[in-house]
């Protein structure tokens, strides 16, 4: 199932993450150990949810988590792209109010390596 959602710059990154994670789920589960739910607003002020499940199976979906996520990240499409591209640091985005985090904040630090893998392939 595709995770590409028209109207979002983030979509290709989630597609690449899905490909990477499905190819080697154990590696990503070992790195991140958690369920990450992203609420991303695009330029039209529409919100899309993506979930990266790295607890048991290693999956990326374009929907809310079926179970309670360990961490929920709320941000704009542009901020997500800047984070993955390395133009913006997650901690700085959080401090500037561009990134809202609920849940296990420590998991956010583990996400950096997972997101960088998406950039490397694009």
Tab-separated table of N, CA, C and O in Angstrom:
chain	number	residue	atom	x	y	z
A	1	UNK	N	0.832	-1.179	0.000
A	1	UNK	CA	0.000	0.000	0.000
A	1	UNK	C	0.884	1.253	0.000
A	1	UNK	O	1.808	1.370	0.787
A	2	UNK	N	0.592	2.166	-0.898
A	2	UNK	CA	1.381	3.380	-1.042
A	2	UNK	C	1.154	4.328	0.137
A	2	UNK	O	0.061	4.392	0.692
A	3	UNK	N	2.178	5.060	0.483
A	3	UNK	CA	2.045	6.077	1.518
A	3	UNK	C	2.190	7.471	0.894
A	3	UNK	O	2.324	8.457	1.599
A	4	UNK	N	2.147	7.511	-0.432
A	4	UNK	CA	2.250	8.772	-1.146
A	4	UNK	C	0.907	9.488	-1.097
A	4	UNK	O	-0.103	8.958	-1.527
A	5	UNK	N	0.903	10.698	-0.551
A	5	UNK	CA	-0.314	11.490	-0.447
A	5	UNK	C	-0.098	12.772	-1.257
A	5	UNK	O	0.783	13.568	-0.921
A	6	UNK	N	-0.858	12.970	-2.339
A	6	UNK	CA	-0.701	14.170	-3.157
A	6	UNK	C	-0.865	15.454	-2.336
A	6	UNK	O	-1.665	15.513	-1.405
A	7	UNK	N	-0.050	16.456	-2.675
A	7	UNK	CA	-0.135	17.738	-1.993
A	7	UNK	C	0.816	17.887	-0.820
A	7	UNK	O	0.794	18.903	-0.134
A	8	UNK	N	1.660	16.868	-0.602
A	8	UNK	CA	2.613	16.907	0.513
A	8	UNK	C	4.029	16.671	0.004
A	8	UNK	O	4.303	15.662	-0.639
A	9	UNK	N	4.933	17.602	0.324
A	9	UNK	CA	6.348	17.441	-0.026
A	9	UNK	C	6.962	16.274	0.748
A	9	UNK	O	7.951	15.700	0.336
A	10	UNK	N	6.360	15.928	1.879
A	10	UNK	CA	6.861	14.844	2.739
A	10	UNK	C	6.648	13.471	2.125
A	10	UNK	O	7.353	12.526	2.471
A	11	UNK	N	5.662	13.338	1.251
A	11	UNK	CA	5.283	12.030	0.711
A	11	UNK	C	6.440	11.207	0.157
A	11	UNK	O	6.572	10.039	0.501
A	12	UNK	N	7.290	11.788	-0.711
A	12	UNK	CA	8.398	10.973	-1.244
A	12	UNK	C	9.337	10.458	-0.147
A	12	UNK	O	9.888	9.373	-0.254
A	13	UNK	N	9.491	11.234	0.919
A	13	UNK	CA	10.354	10.816	2.025
A	13	UNK	C	9.746	9.624	2.758
A	13	UNK	O	10.442	8.687	3.116
A	14	UNK	N	8.434	9.677	2.974
A	14	UNK	CA	7.776	8.538	3.629
A	14	UNK	C	7.791	7.304	2.721
A	14	UNK	O	7.946	6.183	3.199
A	15	UNK	N	7.663	7.512	1.406
A	15	UNK	CA	7.770	6.393	0.449
A	15	UNK	C	9.147	5.746	0.557
A	15	UNK	O	9.280	4.528	0.580
A	16	UNK	N	10.186	6.593	0.610
A	16	UNK	CA	11.550	6.075	0.706
A	16	UNK	C	11.772	5.370	2.041
A	16	UNK	O	12.396	4.313	2.093
A	17	UNK	N	11.249	5.943	3.119
A	17	UNK	CA	11.350	5.286	4.430
A	17	UNK	C	10.683	3.919	4.398
A	17	UNK	O	11.230	2.946	4.911
A	18	UNK	N	9.509	3.851	3.783
A	18	UNK	CA	8.777	2.577	3.679
A	18	UNK	C	9.624	1.537	2.941
A	18	UNK	O	9.781	0.409	3.400
A	19	UNK	N	10.215	1.935	1.823
A	19	UNK	CA	11.067	1.034	1.044
A	19	UNK	C	12.260	0.562	1.877
A	19	UNK	O	12.560	-0.632	1.935
A	20	UNK	N	12.929	1.504	2.533
A	20	UNK	CA	14.110	1.175	3.341
A	20	UNK	C	13.754	0.240	4.498
A	20	UNK	O	14.456	-0.745	4.743
A	21	UNK	N	12.692	0.569	5.209
A	21	UNK	CA	12.308	-0.212	6.390
A	21	UNK	C	11.851	-1.605	5.995
A	21	UNK	O	12.223	-2.591	6.639
A	22	UNK	N	11.070	-1.713	4.920
A	22	UNK	CA	10.602	-3.034	4.486
A	22	UNK	C	11.749	-3.917	4.007
A	22	UNK	O	11.692	-5.134	4.122
A	23	UNK	N	12.818	-3.303	3.495
A	23	UNK	CA	13.970	-4.065	3.012
A	23	UNK	C	14.811	-4.626	4.163
A	23	UNK	O	15.452	-5.659	4.024
A	24	UNK	N	14.806	-3.944	5.292
A	24	UNK	CA	15.643	-4.369	6.421
A	24	UNK	C	15.009	-3.940	7.746
A	24	UNK	O	15.571	-3.120	8.473
A	25	UNK	N	13.829	-4.469	8.084
A	25	UNK	CA	13.112	-3.994	9.277
A	25	UNK	C	13.886	-4.159	10.585
A	25	UNK	O	13.843	-3.274	11.438
A	26	UNK	N	14.624	-5.252	10.737
A	26	UNK	CA	15.338	-5.495	11.997
A	26	UNK	C	16.313	-4.375	12.320
A	26	UNK	O	16.451	-3.969	13.473
A	27	UNK	N	17.002	-3.887	11.312
A	27	UNK	CA	17.984	-2.825	11.498
A	27	UNK	C	17.321	-1.556	12.047
A	27	UNK	O	17.828	-0.921	12.969
A	28	UNK	N	16.179	-1.203	11.482
A	28	UNK	CA	15.477	0.010	11.912
A	28	UNK	C	14.818	-0.178	13.279
A	28	UNK	O	14.796	0.743	14.082
A	29	UNK	N	14.286	-1.356	13.526
A	29	UNK	CA	13.669	-1.633	14.831
A	29	UNK	C	14.724	-1.513	15.924
A	29	UNK	O	14.487	-0.911	16.966
A	30	UNK	N	15.907	-2.033	15.647
A	30	UNK	CA	17.001	-1.978	16.620
A	30	UNK	C	17.404	-0.526	16.894
A	30	UNK	O	17.695	-0.158	18.027
A	31	UNK	N	17.376	0.324	15.849
A	31	UNK	CA	17.757	1.729	15.993
A	31	UNK	C	16.736	2.544	16.777
A	31	UNK	O	17.101	3.392	17.576
A	32	UNK	N	15.452	2.323	16.502
A	32	UNK	CA	14.450	3.268	16.981
A	32	UNK	C	13.470	2.736	18.033
A	32	UNK	O	12.948	3.515	18.815
A	33	UNK	N	13.156	1.471	18.025
A	33	UNK	CA	12.292	0.825	19.036
A	33	UNK	C	11.110	1.661	19.511
A	33	UNK	O	11.020	2.042	20.675
A	34	UNK	N	10.179	1.957	18.600
A	34	UNK	CA	9.002	2.727	19.007
A	34	UNK	C	8.041	2.931	17.853
A	34	UNK	O	8.346	2.639	16.703
A	35	UNK	N	6.867	3.445	18.189
A	35	UNK	CA	5.871	3.800	17.179
A	35	UNK	C	5.792	5.317	17.130
A	35	UNK	O	5.509	5.972	18.136
A	36	UNK	N	6.073	5.856	15.952
A	36	UNK	CA	6.142	7.294	15.726
A	36	UNK	C	4.959	7.717	14.856
A	36	UNK	O	4.778	7.182	13.770
A	37	UNK	N	4.185	8.673	15.342
A	37	UNK	CA	3.058	9.168	14.561
A	37	UNK	C	3.326	10.629	14.214
A	37	UNK	O	3.628	11.431	15.088
A	38	UNK	N	3.246	10.934	12.921
A	38	UNK	CA	3.494	12.288	12.431
A	38	UNK	C	2.189	12.914	11.984
A	38	UNK	O	1.451	12.321	11.205
A	39	UNK	N	1.921	14.125	12.464
A	39	UNK	CA	0.782	14.919	12.000
A	39	UNK	C	1.393	16.092	11.240
A	39	UNK	O	2.013	16.966	11.850
A	40	UNK	N	1.220	16.069	9.921
A	40	UNK	CA	1.892	17.054	9.082
A	40	UNK	C	0.865	17.902	8.332
A	40	UNK	O	-0.020	17.366	7.656
A	41	UNK	N	1.011	19.236	8.460
A	41	UNK	CA	0.130	20.173	7.762
A	41	UNK	C	0.834	20.672	6.509
A	41	UNK	O	2.006	21.046	6.557
A	42	UNK	N	0.095	20.692	5.401
A	42	UNK	CA	0.677	21.197	4.160
A	42	UNK	C	0.359	22.681	3.971
A	42	UNK	O	-0.270	23.306	4.831
A	43	UNK	N	0.765	23.221	2.831
A	43	UNK	CA	0.573	24.647	2.574
A	43	UNK	C	-0.896	25.040	2.487
A	43	UNK	O	-1.247	26.196	2.679
A	44	UNK	N	-1.776	24.079	2.203
A	44	UNK	CA	-3.220	24.339	2.136
A	44	UNK	C	-3.891	24.176	3.500
A	44	UNK	O	-5.113	24.166	3.595
A	45	UNK	N	-3.095	24.003	4.550
A	45	UNK	CA	-3.571	23.845	5.928
A	45	UNK	C	-4.357	22.543	6.140
A	45	UNK	O	-5.174	22.447	7.041
A	46	UNK	N	-4.096	21.546	5.281
A	46	UNK	CA	-4.695	20.223	5.467
A	46	UNK	C	-3.704	19.382	6.246
A	46	UNK	O	-2.492	19.527	6.081
A	47	UNK	N	-4.231	18.478	7.092
A	47	UNK	CA	-3.350	17.643	7.905
A	47	UNK	C	-3.422	16.187	7.480
A	47	UNK	O	-4.501	15.661	7.228
A	48	UNK	N	-2.243	15.574	7.379
A	48	UNK	CA	-2.121	14.154	7.042
A	48	UNK	C	-1.329	13.476	8.156
A	48	UNK	O	-0.390	14.049	8.690
A	49	UNK	N	-1.720	12.256	8.465
A	49	UNK	CA	-1.014	11.489	9.489
A	49	UNK	C	-0.270	10.328	8.838
A	49	UNK	O	-0.830	9.625	8.002
A	50	UNK	N	0.980	10.164	9.210
A	50	UNK	CA	1.781	9.005	8.827
A	50	UNK	C	2.255	8.343	10.112
A	50	UNK	O	2.533	9.019	11.095
A	51	UNK	N	2.386	7.026	10.076
A	51	UNK	CA	2.908	6.290	11.226
A	51	UNK	C	4.095	5.451	10.787
A	51	UNK	O	4.037	4.770	9.762
A	52	UNK	N	5.159	5.534	11.568
A	52	UNK	CA	6.317	4.662	11.370
A	52	UNK	C	6.343	3.733	12.574
A	52	UNK	O	6.550	4.173	13.709
A	53	UNK	N	6.092	2.454	12.339
A	53	UNK	CA	6.030	1.448	13.403
A	53	UNK	C	7.360	0.711	13.434
A	53	UNK	O	7.685	-0.030	12.500
A	54	UNK	N	8.120	0.962	14.467
A	54	UNK	CA	9.440	0.326	14.596
A	54	UNK	C	9.572	-0.382	15.939
A	54	UNK	O	10.631	-0.377	16.554
A	55	UNK	N	8.477	-0.956	16.395
A	55	UNK	CA	8.488	-1.709	17.642
A	55	UNK	C	8.641	-3.197	17.360
A	55	UNK	O	9.507	-3.845	17.906
A	56	UNK	N	7.768	-3.700	16.510
A	56	UNK	CA	7.726	-5.136	16.246
A	56	UNK	C	7.987	-5.497	14.785
A	56	UNK	O	8.815	-6.328	14.489
A	57	UNK	N	7.254	-4.854	13.885
A	57	UNK	CA	7.276	-5.315	12.501
A	57	UNK	C	8.014	-4.426	11.513
A	57	UNK	O	8.431	-4.875	10.486
A	58	UNK	N	8.142	-3.154	11.765
A	58	UNK	CA	8.796	-2.263	10.818
A	58	UNK	C	7.886	-1.941	9.655
A	58	UNK	O	7.855	-2.654	8.665
A	59	UNK	N	7.091	-0.870	9.778
A	59	UNK	CA	6.137	-0.509	8.733
A	59	UNK	C	5.923	0.996	8.705
A	59	UNK	O	6.092	1.677	9.715
A	60	UNK	N	5.539	1.494	7.526
A	60	UNK	CA	5.184	2.896	7.358
A	60	UNK	C	3.806	2.932	6.715
A	60	UNK	O	3.580	2.279	5.705
A	61	UNK	N	2.889	3.685	7.318
A	61	UNK	CA	1.538	3.800	6.783
A	61	UNK	C	1.117	5.264	6.741
A	61	UNK	O	1.635	6.089	7.496
A	62	UNK	N	0.177	5.572	5.852
A	62	UNK	CA	-0.351	6.932	5.732
A	62	UNK	C	-1.662	7.017	6.500
A	62	UNK	O	-2.711	7.348	5.946
A	63	UNK	N	-1.584	6.682	7.787
A	63	UNK	CA	-2.761	6.725	8.658
A	63	UNK	C	-2.301	6.763	10.108
A	63	UNK	O	-1.130	6.529	10.393
A	64	UNK	N	-3.241	7.032	11.001
A	64	UNK	CA	-2.925	7.043	12.424
A	64	UNK	C	-2.605	5.629	12.895
A	64	UNK	O	-3.078	4.650	12.310
A	65	UNK	N	-1.825	5.549	13.944
A	65	UNK	CA	-1.458	4.259	14.514
A	65	UNK	C	-2.700	3.542	15.044
A	65	UNK	O	-3.582	4.167	15.620
A	66	UNK	N	-2.736	2.232	14.847
A	66	UNK	CA	-3.864	1.435	15.334
A	66	UNK	C	-3.783	1.235	16.856
A	66	UNK	O	-4.770	0.998	17.512
A	67	UNK	N	-2.577	1.334	17.391
A	67	UNK	CA	-2.402	1.283	18.843
A	67	UNK	C	-1.870	2.649	19.285
A	67	UNK	O	-1.548	3.494	18.456
A	68	UNK	N	-1.747	2.845	20.575
A	68	UNK	CA	-1.267	4.137	21.070
A	68	UNK	C	0.204	4.320	20.678
A	68	UNK	O	1.045	3.502	21.032
A	69	UNK	N	0.511	5.397	19.939
A	69	UNK	CA	1.914	5.622	19.558
A	69	UNK	C	2.764	6.011	20.764
A	69	UNK	O	2.250	6.553	21.748
A	70	UNK	N	4.051	5.721	20.679
A	70	UNK	CA	4.969	6.092	21.754
A	70	UNK	C	5.269	7.588	21.728
A	70	UNK	O	5.548	8.194	22.752
A	71	UNK	N	5.223	8.156	20.509
A	71	UNK	CA	5.525	9.576	20.348
A	71	UNK	C	4.704	10.121	19.178
A	71	UNK	O	4.534	9.452	18.167
A	72	UNK	N	4.181	11.332	19.374
A	72	UNK	CA	3.416	12.013	18.328
A	72	UNK	C	4.144	13.310	18.022
A	72	UNK	O	4.416	14.112	18.920
A	73	UNK	N	4.463	13.508	16.738
A	73	UNK	CA	5.161	14.710	16.302
A	73	UNK	C	4.231	15.508	15.393
A	73	UNK	O	3.694	14.957	14.432
A	74	UNK	N	4.055	16.783	15.693
A	74	UNK	CA	3.188	17.654	14.904
A	74	UNK	C	4.049	18.771	14.328
A	74	UNK	O	4.758	19.466	15.074
A	75	UNK	N	3.990	18.920	12.995
A	75	UNK	CA	4.828	19.894	12.312
A	75	UNK	C	4.265	20.182	10.925
A	75	UNK	O	3.316	19.531	10.481
A	76	UNK	N	4.868	21.147	10.240
A	76	UNK	CA	4.435	21.455	8.878
A	76	UNK	C	5.236	20.611	7.889
A	76	UNK	O	6.298	20.068	8.217
A	77	UNK	N	4.718	20.560	6.691
A	77	UNK	CA	5.360	19.846	5.599
A	77	UNK	C	6.784	20.362	5.376
A	77	UNK	O	7.732	19.581	5.260
A	78	UNK	N	6.934	21.683	5.331
A	78	UNK	CA	8.251	22.284	5.095
A	78	UNK	C	9.243	21.952	6.199
A	78	UNK	O	10.413	21.678	5.937
A	79	UNK	N	8.795	21.964	7.445
A	79	UNK	CA	9.678	21.653	8.570
A	79	UNK	C	10.128	20.193	8.498
A	79	UNK	O	11.300	19.885	8.701
A	80	UNK	N	9.201	19.283	8.146
A	80	UNK	CA	9.583	17.877	8.019
A	80	UNK	C	10.672	17.709	6.961
A	80	UNK	O	11.684	17.048	7.192
A	81	UNK	N	10.476	18.320	5.800
A	81	UNK	CA	11.463	18.218	4.717
A	81	UNK	C	12.805	18.793	5.164
A	81	UNK	O	13.859	18.193	4.918
A	82	UNK	N	12.787	19.936	5.846
A	82	UNK	CA	14.033	20.538	6.342
A	82	UNK	C	14.729	19.643	7.365
A	82	UNK	O	15.958	19.555	7.381
A	83	UNK	N	13.965	18.959	8.207
A	83	UNK	CA	14.555	18.029	9.175
A	83	UNK	C	15.250	16.874	8.465
A	83	UNK	O	16.388	16.527	8.785
A	84	UNK	N	14.560	16.281	7.494
A	84	UNK	CA	15.138	15.138	6.780
A	84	UNK	C	16.353	15.571	5.963
A	84	UNK	O	17.358	14.865	5.917
A	85	UNK	N	16.266	16.742	5.342
A	85	UNK	CA	17.379	17.236	4.515
A	85	UNK	C	18.556	17.736	5.342
A	85	UNK	O	19.599	18.072	4.803
A	86	UNK	N	18.384	17.803	6.663
A	86	UNK	CA	19.469	18.262	7.523
A	86	UNK	C	19.601	19.773	7.580
A	86	UNK	O	20.578	20.299	8.101
A	87	UNK	N	18.631	20.507	7.049
A	87	UNK	CA	18.672	21.972	7.081
A	87	UNK	C	18.204	22.515	8.427
A	87	UNK	O	18.418	23.680	8.730
A	88	UNK	N	17.522	21.652	9.195
A	88	UNK	CA	17.001	22.063	10.482
A	88	UNK	C	17.234	20.946	11.489
A	88	UNK	O	17.006	19.779	11.194
A	89	UNK	N	17.696	21.314	12.650
A	89	UNK	CA	17.945	20.379	13.737
A	89	UNK	C	16.638	20.195	14.515
A	89	UNK	O	15.930	21.167	14.780
A	90	UNK	N	16.322	18.956	14.878
A	90	UNK	CA	15.085	18.661	15.593
A	90	UNK	C	14.951	19.421	16.896
A	90	UNK	O	13.878	19.924	17.228
A	91	UNK	N	16.035	19.530	17.638
A	91	UNK	CA	16.003	20.233	18.913
A	91	UNK	C	15.717	21.720	18.691
A	91	UNK	O	14.918	22.331	19.402
A	92	UNK	N	16.346	22.283	17.668
A	92	UNK	CA	16.138	23.696	17.359
A	92	UNK	C	14.686	23.924	16.912
A	92	UNK	O	14.052	24.894	17.325
A	93	UNK	N	14.170	23.013	16.088
A	93	UNK	CA	12.779	23.127	15.622
A	93	UNK	C	11.826	23.086	16.807
A	93	UNK	O	10.854	23.847	16.868
A	94	UNK	N	12.103	22.213	17.766
A	94	UNK	CA	11.278	22.093	18.964
A	94	UNK	C	11.333	23.392	19.771
A	94	UNK	O	10.305	23.917	20.194
A	95	UNK	N	12.531	23.912	19.982
A	95	UNK	CA	12.713	25.132	20.772
A	95	UNK	C	12.053	26.336	20.105
A	95	UNK	O	11.588	27.247	20.784
A	96	UNK	N	12.010	26.351	18.774
A	96	UNK	CA	11.395	27.459	18.038
A	96	UNK	C	9.887	27.287	17.889
A	96	UNK	O	9.221	28.127	17.296
A	97	UNK	N	9.347	26.179	18.399
A	97	UNK	CA	7.912	25.945	18.308
A	97	UNK	C	7.452	25.404	16.963
A	97	UNK	O	6.255	25.333	16.682
A	98	UNK	N	8.398	25.009	16.112
A	98	UNK	CA	8.056	24.472	14.792
A	98	UNK	C	7.728	22.983	14.848
A	98	UNK	O	7.189	22.435	13.900
A	99	UNK	N	8.091	22.353	15.947
A	99	UNK	CA	7.878	20.926	16.143
A	99	UNK	C	7.279	20.712	17.528
A	99	UNK	O	7.855	21.142	18.526
A	100	UNK	N	6.113	20.082	17.554
A	100	UNK	CA	5.475	19.762	18.838
A	100	UNK	C	5.599	18.268	19.053
A	100	UNK	O	5.404	17.483	18.123
A	101	UNK	N	5.928	17.879	20.276
A	101	UNK	CA	6.154	16.476	20.593
A	101	UNK	C	5.322	16.080	21.808
A	101	UNK	O	5.327	16.783	22.814
A	102	UNK	N	4.607	14.964	21.686
A	102	UNK	CA	3.871	14.390	22.823
A	102	UNK	C	4.329	12.955	22.980
A	102	UNK	O	4.516	12.247	22.000
A	103	UNK	N	4.483	12.533	24.216
A	103	UNK	CA	4.890	11.155	24.457
A	103	UNK	C	6.342	11.068	24.867
A	103	UNK	O	6.885	11.992	25.467
A	104	UNK	N	6.979	9.965	24.516
A	104	UNK	CA	8.358	9.686	24.905
A	104	UNK	C	9.340	10.519	24.079
A	104	UNK	O	9.743	10.131	22.984
A	105	UNK	N	9.713	11.662	24.617
A	105	UNK	CA	10.579	12.610	23.912
A	105	UNK	C	11.941	11.996	23.582
A	105	UNK	O	12.543	12.324	22.556
A	106	UNK	N	12.417	11.085	24.402
A	106	UNK	CA	13.721	10.453	24.149
A	106	UNK	C	13.724	9.684	22.828
A	106	UNK	O	14.766	9.551	22.185
A	107	UNK	N	12.569	9.195	22.406
A	107	UNK	CA	12.500	8.484	21.130
A	107	UNK	C	12.773	9.412	19.949
A	107	UNK	O	13.228	8.970	18.901
A	108	UNK	N	12.494	10.690	20.122
A	108	UNK	CA	12.733	11.652	19.040
A	108	UNK	C	14.211	11.683	18.658
A	108	UNK	O	14.545	11.841	17.483
A	109	UNK	N	15.094	11.489	19.624
A	109	UNK	CA	16.525	11.509	19.328
A	109	UNK	C	16.933	10.305	18.477
A	109	UNK	O	17.850	10.389	17.666
A	110	UNK	N	16.236	9.189	18.630
A	110	UNK	CA	16.547	7.992	17.851
A	110	UNK	C	16.033	8.091	16.421
A	110	UNK	O	16.487	7.385	15.532
A	111	UNK	N	15.090	8.982	16.204
A	111	UNK	CA	14.466	9.126	14.895
A	111	UNK	C	15.403	9.742	13.863
A	111	UNK	O	15.287	9.486	12.670
A	112	UNK	N	16.360	10.523	14.324
A	112	UNK	CA	17.274	11.222	13.429
A	112	UNK	C	17.952	10.279	12.439
A	112	UNK	O	17.980	10.541	11.236
A	113	UNK	N	18.486	9.178	12.912
A	113	UNK	CA	19.163	8.217	12.039
A	113	UNK	C	18.217	7.576	11.031
A	113	UNK	O	18.589	7.319	9.890
A	114	UNK	N	16.984	7.350	11.448
A	114	UNK	CA	15.983	6.759	10.556
A	114	UNK	C	15.648	7.743	9.438
A	114	UNK	O	15.607	7.379	8.260
A	115	UNK	N	15.430	8.999	9.782
A	115	UNK	CA	15.085	10.013	8.776
A	115	UNK	C	16.237	10.278	7.816
A	115	UNK	O	16.023	10.477	6.624
A	116	UNK	N	17.451	10.261	8.334
A	116	UNK	CA	18.619	10.496	7.462
A	116	UNK	C	18.731	9.411	6.390
A	116	UNK	O	19.210	9.655	5.292
A	117	UNK	N	18.280	8.206	6.700
A	117	UNK	CA	18.312	7.118	5.722
A	117	UNK	C	17.384	7.429	4.544
A	117	UNK	O	17.659	7.036	3.415
A	118	UNK	N	16.302	8.141	4.786
A	118	UNK	CA	15.387	8.514	3.708
A	118	UNK	C	16.038	9.531	2.793
A	118	UNK	O	15.913	9.462	1.570
A	119	UNK	N	16.762	10.477	3.366
A	119	UNK	CA	17.413	11.521	2.580
A	119	UNK	C	18.503	10.916	1.689
A	119	UNK	O	18.645	11.301	0.538
A	120	UNK	N	19.222	9.968	2.226
A	120	UNK	CA	20.352	9.394	1.506
A	120	UNK	C	19.927	8.770	0.178
A	120	UNK	O	20.695	8.744	-0.776
A	121	UNK	N	18.709	8.291	0.093
A	121	UNK	CA	18.247	7.603	-1.104
A	121	UNK	C	17.546	8.516	-2.105
A	121	UNK	O	17.300	8.126	-3.221
A	122	UNK	N	17.156	9.731	-1.687
A	122	UNK	CA	16.418	10.622	-2.588
A	122	UNK	C	17.339	11.484	-3.421
A	122	UNK	O	18.400	11.794	-3.070
